């Protein structure tokens, strides 16, 4: 595609033409680089500019602002729930302090060796072949 | 956080009753989603719109690089992707003249079909070759499981895209509730709320449960005035294993937030709804 047609060669001073034979203008290594660059370069590969009509622009803006509103509402609801959860933790701990100081001490004690479990899965687009692992034999040792 | 607790002590005092209430710990055992959230219809439409825009603005596929000219692969590719109609000055194009560059009409998105890496075996269903063959067609597992079709509420494989919570019905009782365990009062050594919840879980569900306790700290307190009980909530995740109901449990279910709303008493649900995951 990027090879040029043969140019008259004049190695020994005599021009030699070979009908229909393609000879690259450069050596193969350079040619390969040219081809690789042609993949990355924009030349002749760019699509036509999007030229939206006034109506389409209005439509596009409406869609984008609807999306913004949607995400904002979602985030706000999430944040509100988090605030409520934090409030209820504080409330529970205050209550516990009143009712049972001993339990409060145990509840506010942080476990140092507690690690995040490796078995916990990140959600995927499609389920694994066995969605749930049932053959858990039992605890190795009880946590204290 | 400690300072916040101190400042709110006076508010908490309002709950205290004349008779010393029973302290108990309630276990919020959840099964986290295994597959991604189901997008809403608006999200689906928006993603489709964005995808179409993205495809329209994409550069032309450099097929000469991926399918070397003169190879069999290129022949197959050319067979699948017929060249677009070229611009002919003698022909009238009522919907605009085509602008071909590298065999692509610049005005539209480019759709490419790639040769299949597998053979279409119609009618031939060989179970052994289907699972072992590396060149087989990749078919993802269904997002709807058997448990969903059977409407088996006690299965851990139902509603894979949602967080499910364990609720039980005790023997002799007619109401659903989260598993609740009283903190022993006459024990020599005081055990924390989370320990009570963990030991209680083994008592009601057997020991074949792999769980992860989120924290020692209770996440909520519910004042059960009818039974003069204070229920502290402990959050935990089930990771693997099976819940085998023991003698004290009549029934158990794994339900999502919406389903819990129908099943739990209204006042109780109202009080704990913010602890439950919407996803």
mmCIF file of N, CA and C in Angstrom, chain B residues 129-175:
data_model
loop_
_atom_site.group_PDB
_atom_site.id
_atom_site.type_symbol
_atom_site.label_atom_id
_atom_site.label_comp_id
_atom_site.label_asym_id
_atom_site.label_seq_id
_atom_site.Cartn_x
_atom_site.Cartn_y
_atom_site.Cartn_z
ATOM 1 N N UNK B 129 -15.817 -32.311 23.948
ATOM 2 C CA UNK B 129 -15.007 -31.397 23.132
ATOM 3 C C UNK B 129 -15.392 -29.945 23.407
ATOM 4 N N UNK B 130 -16.653 -29.735 23.783
ATOM 5 C CA UNK B 130 -17.101 -28.373 24.013
ATOM 6 C C UNK B 130 -16.393 -27.709 25.193
ATOM 7 N N UNK B 131 -16.142 -28.514 26.211
ATOM 8 C CA UNK B 131 -15.527 -27.920 27.399
ATOM 9 C C UNK B 131 -14.020 -27.824 27.281
ATOM 10 N N UNK B 132 -13.405 -28.758 26.519
ATOM 11 C CA UNK B 132 -11.945 -28.815 26.483
ATOM 12 C C UNK B 132 -11.340 -28.048 25.313
ATOM 13 N N UNK B 133 -12.113 -27.951 24.231
ATOM 14 C CA UNK B 133 -11.568 -27.363 23.025
ATOM 15 C C UNK B 133 -11.208 -25.892 23.247
ATOM 16 N N UNK B 134 -9.951 -25.576 22.947
ATOM 17 C CA UNK B 134 -9.512 -24.190 23.150
ATOM 18 C C UNK B 134 -10.139 -23.247 22.126
ATOM 19 N N UNK B 135 -10.486 -23.808 20.948
ATOM 20 C CA UNK B 135 -11.023 -22.968 19.874
ATOM 21 C C UNK B 135 -12.540 -22.860 19.943
ATOM 22 N N UNK B 136 -13.125 -23.272 21.064
ATOM 23 C CA UNK B 136 -14.595 -23.243 21.168
ATOM 24 C C UNK B 136 -15.091 -21.809 21.265
ATOM 25 N N UNK B 137 -16.361 -21.654 20.965
ATOM 26 C CA UNK B 137 -16.964 -20.332 21.098
ATOM 27 C C UNK B 137 -17.131 -20.014 22.573
ATOM 28 N N UNK B 138 -16.783 -18.805 22.951
ATOM 29 C CA UNK B 138 -16.876 -18.435 24.359
ATOM 30 C C UNK B 138 -18.276 -17.906 24.637
ATOM 31 N N UNK B 139 -18.990 -18.623 25.479
ATOM 32 C CA UNK B 139 -20.353 -18.210 25.844
ATOM 33 C C UNK B 139 -20.354 -17.891 27.344
ATOM 34 N N UNK B 140 -20.656 -16.645 27.715
ATOM 35 C CA UNK B 140 -20.660 -16.313 29.142
ATOM 36 C C UNK B 140 -21.824 -16.987 29.871
ATOM 37 N N UNK B 141 -21.627 -17.227 31.157
ATOM 38 C CA UNK B 141 -22.698 -17.831 31.966
ATOM 39 C C UNK B 141 -23.858 -16.853 32.095
ATOM 40 N N UNK B 142 -25.034 -17.421 32.293
ATOM 41 C CA UNK B 142 -26.229 -16.582 32.405
ATOM 42 C C UNK B 142 -26.226 -15.808 33.722
ATOM 43 N N UNK B 143 -26.718 -14.562 33.640
ATOM 44 C CA UNK B 143 -26.807 -13.745 34.860
ATOM 45 C C UNK B 143 -27.993 -14.175 35.724
ATOM 46 N N UNK B 144 -28.893 -14.926 35.121
ATOM 47 C CA UNK B 144 -30.030 -15.455 35.887
ATOM 48 C C UNK B 144 -29.739 -16.915 36.195
ATOM 49 N N UNK B 145 -29.750 -17.260 37.464
ATOM 50 C CA UNK B 145 -29.388 -18.623 37.856
ATOM 51 C C UNK B 145 -30.638 -19.480 38.035
ATOM 52 N N UNK B 146 -30.384 -20.768 38.300
ATOM 53 C CA UNK B 146 -31.482 -21.711 38.527
ATOM 54 C C UNK B 146 -32.323 -21.302 39.726
ATOM 55 N N UNK B 147 -31.638 -20.821 40.757
ATOM 56 C CA UNK B 147 -32.345 -20.417 41.981
ATOM 57 C C UNK B 147 -33.328 -19.282 41.694
ATOM 58 N N UNK B 148 -32.955 -18.404 40.762
ATOM 59 C CA UNK B 148 -33.856 -17.310 40.381
ATOM 60 C C UNK B 148 -35.115 -17.853 39.714
ATOM 61 N N UNK B 149 -34.907 -18.844 38.815
ATOM 62 C CA UNK B 149 -36.038 -19.412 38.081
ATOM 63 C C UNK B 149 -36.957 -20.185 39.016
ATOM 64 N N UNK B 150 -36.331 -20.898 39.981
ATOM 65 C CA UNK B 150 -37.133 -21.684 40.940
ATOM 66 C C UNK B 150 -37.736 -20.806 42.024
ATOM 67 N N UNK B 151 -37.282 -19.571 42.118
ATOM 68 C CA UNK B 151 -37.676 -18.650 43.197
ATOM 69 C C UNK B 151 -37.361 -19.251 44.567
ATOM 70 N N UNK B 152 -36.163 -19.779 44.654
ATOM 71 C CA UNK B 152 -35.700 -20.387 45.899
ATOM 72 C C UNK B 152 -35.119 -19.285 46.782
ATOM 73 N N UNK B 153 -35.892 -18.844 47.761
ATOM 74 C CA UNK B 153 -35.465 -17.703 48.583
ATOM 75 C C UNK B 153 -34.343 -18.059 49.541
ATOM 76 N N UNK B 154 -34.157 -19.355 49.796
ATOM 77 C CA UNK B 154 -33.144 -19.763 50.767
ATOM 78 C C UNK B 154 -31.782 -20.012 50.112
ATOM 79 N N UNK B 155 -31.705 -19.810 48.803
ATOM 80 C CA UNK B 155 -30.454 -20.095 48.105
ATOM 81 C C UNK B 155 -29.524 -18.888 48.121
ATOM 82 N N UNK B 156 -28.235 -19.184 48.201
ATOM 83 C CA UNK B 156 -27.236 -18.109 48.163
ATOM 84 C C UNK B 156 -26.901 -17.706 46.735
ATOM 85 N N UNK B 157 -27.439 -18.452 45.760
ATOM 86 C CA UNK B 157 -27.126 -18.165 44.356
ATOM 87 C C UNK B 157 -28.217 -17.344 43.689
ATOM 88 N N UNK B 158 -29.155 -16.844 44.446
ATOM 89 C CA UNK B 158 -30.225 -16.054 43.838
ATOM 90 C C UNK B 158 -29.804 -14.586 43.788
ATOM 91 N N UNK B 159 -30.383 -13.855 42.842
ATOM 92 C CA UNK B 159 -30.146 -12.415 42.685
ATOM 93 C C UNK B 159 -28.661 -12.069 42.811
ATOM 94 N N UNK B 160 -27.870 -12.552 41.869
ATOM 95 C CA UNK B 160 -26.412 -12.402 41.970
ATOM 96 C C UNK B 160 -25.976 -10.944 41.944
ATOM 97 N N UNK B 161 -26.813 -10.072 41.391
ATOM 98 C CA UNK B 161 -26.394 -8.667 41.281
ATOM 99 C C UNK B 161 -26.776 -7.840 42.505
ATOM 100 N N UNK B 162 -27.390 -8.462 43.511
ATOM 101 C CA UNK B 162 -27.842 -7.705 44.671
ATOM 102 C C UNK B 162 -27.158 -8.176 45.957
ATOM 103 N N UNK B 163 -27.183 -7.288 46.952
ATOM 104 C CA UNK B 163 -26.723 -7.693 48.281
ATOM 105 C C UNK B 163 -27.900 -8.366 48.987
ATOM 106 N N UNK B 164 -27.647 -9.552 49.504
ATOM 107 C CA UNK B 164 -28.714 -10.292 50.180
ATOM 108 C C UNK B 164 -28.435 -10.328 51.679
ATOM 109 N N UNK B 165 -29.508 -10.295 52.462
ATOM 110 C CA UNK B 165 -29.365 -10.319 53.921
ATOM 111 C C UNK B 165 -30.063 -11.549 54.477
ATOM 112 N N UNK B 166 -29.488 -12.113 55.524
ATOM 113 C CA UNK B 166 -30.057 -13.307 56.155
ATOM 114 C C UNK B 166 -31.153 -12.899 57.133
ATOM 115 N N UNK B 167 -32.333 -13.472 56.953
ATOM 116 C CA UNK B 167 -33.372 -13.312 57.975
ATOM 117 C C UNK B 167 -33.886 -14.696 58.350
ATOM 118 N N UNK B 168 -34.307 -14.814 59.611
ATOM 119 C CA UNK B 168 -34.744 -16.133 60.097
ATOM 120 C C UNK B 168 -36.110 -16.017 60.761
ATOM 121 N N UNK B 169 -36.742 -17.165 60.859
ATOM 122 C CA UNK B 169 -37.995 -17.279 61.606
ATOM 123 C C UNK B 169 -37.725 -18.331 62.663
ATOM 124 N N UNK B 170 -37.807 -17.937 63.929
ATOM 125 C CA UNK B 170 -37.510 -18.900 64.999
ATOM 126 C C UNK B 170 -38.689 -19.832 65.223
ATOM 127 N N UNK B 171 -38.382 -20.973 65.832
ATOM 128 C CA UNK B 171 -39.452 -21.954 66.106
ATOM 129 C C UNK B 171 -40.436 -21.350 67.104
ATOM 130 N N UNK B 172 -41.729 -21.464 66.806
ATOM 131 C CA UNK B 172 -42.753 -20.943 67.709
ATOM 132 C C UNK B 172 -43.058 -19.478 67.478
ATOM 133 N N UNK B 173 -42.261 -18.825 66.614
ATOM 134 C CA UNK B 173 -42.514 -17.412 66.321
ATOM 135 C C UNK B 173 -43.056 -17.299 64.899
ATOM 136 N N UNK B 174 -43.809 -16.249 64.656
ATOM 137 C CA UNK B 174 -44.423 -16.117 63.335
ATOM 138 C C UNK B 174 -43.876 -14.922 62.549
ATOM 139 N N UNK B 175 -42.865 -14.233 63.105
ATOM 140 C CA UNK B 175 -42.346 -13.049 62.423
ATOM 141 C C UNK B 175 -40.907 -13.275 61.963
#
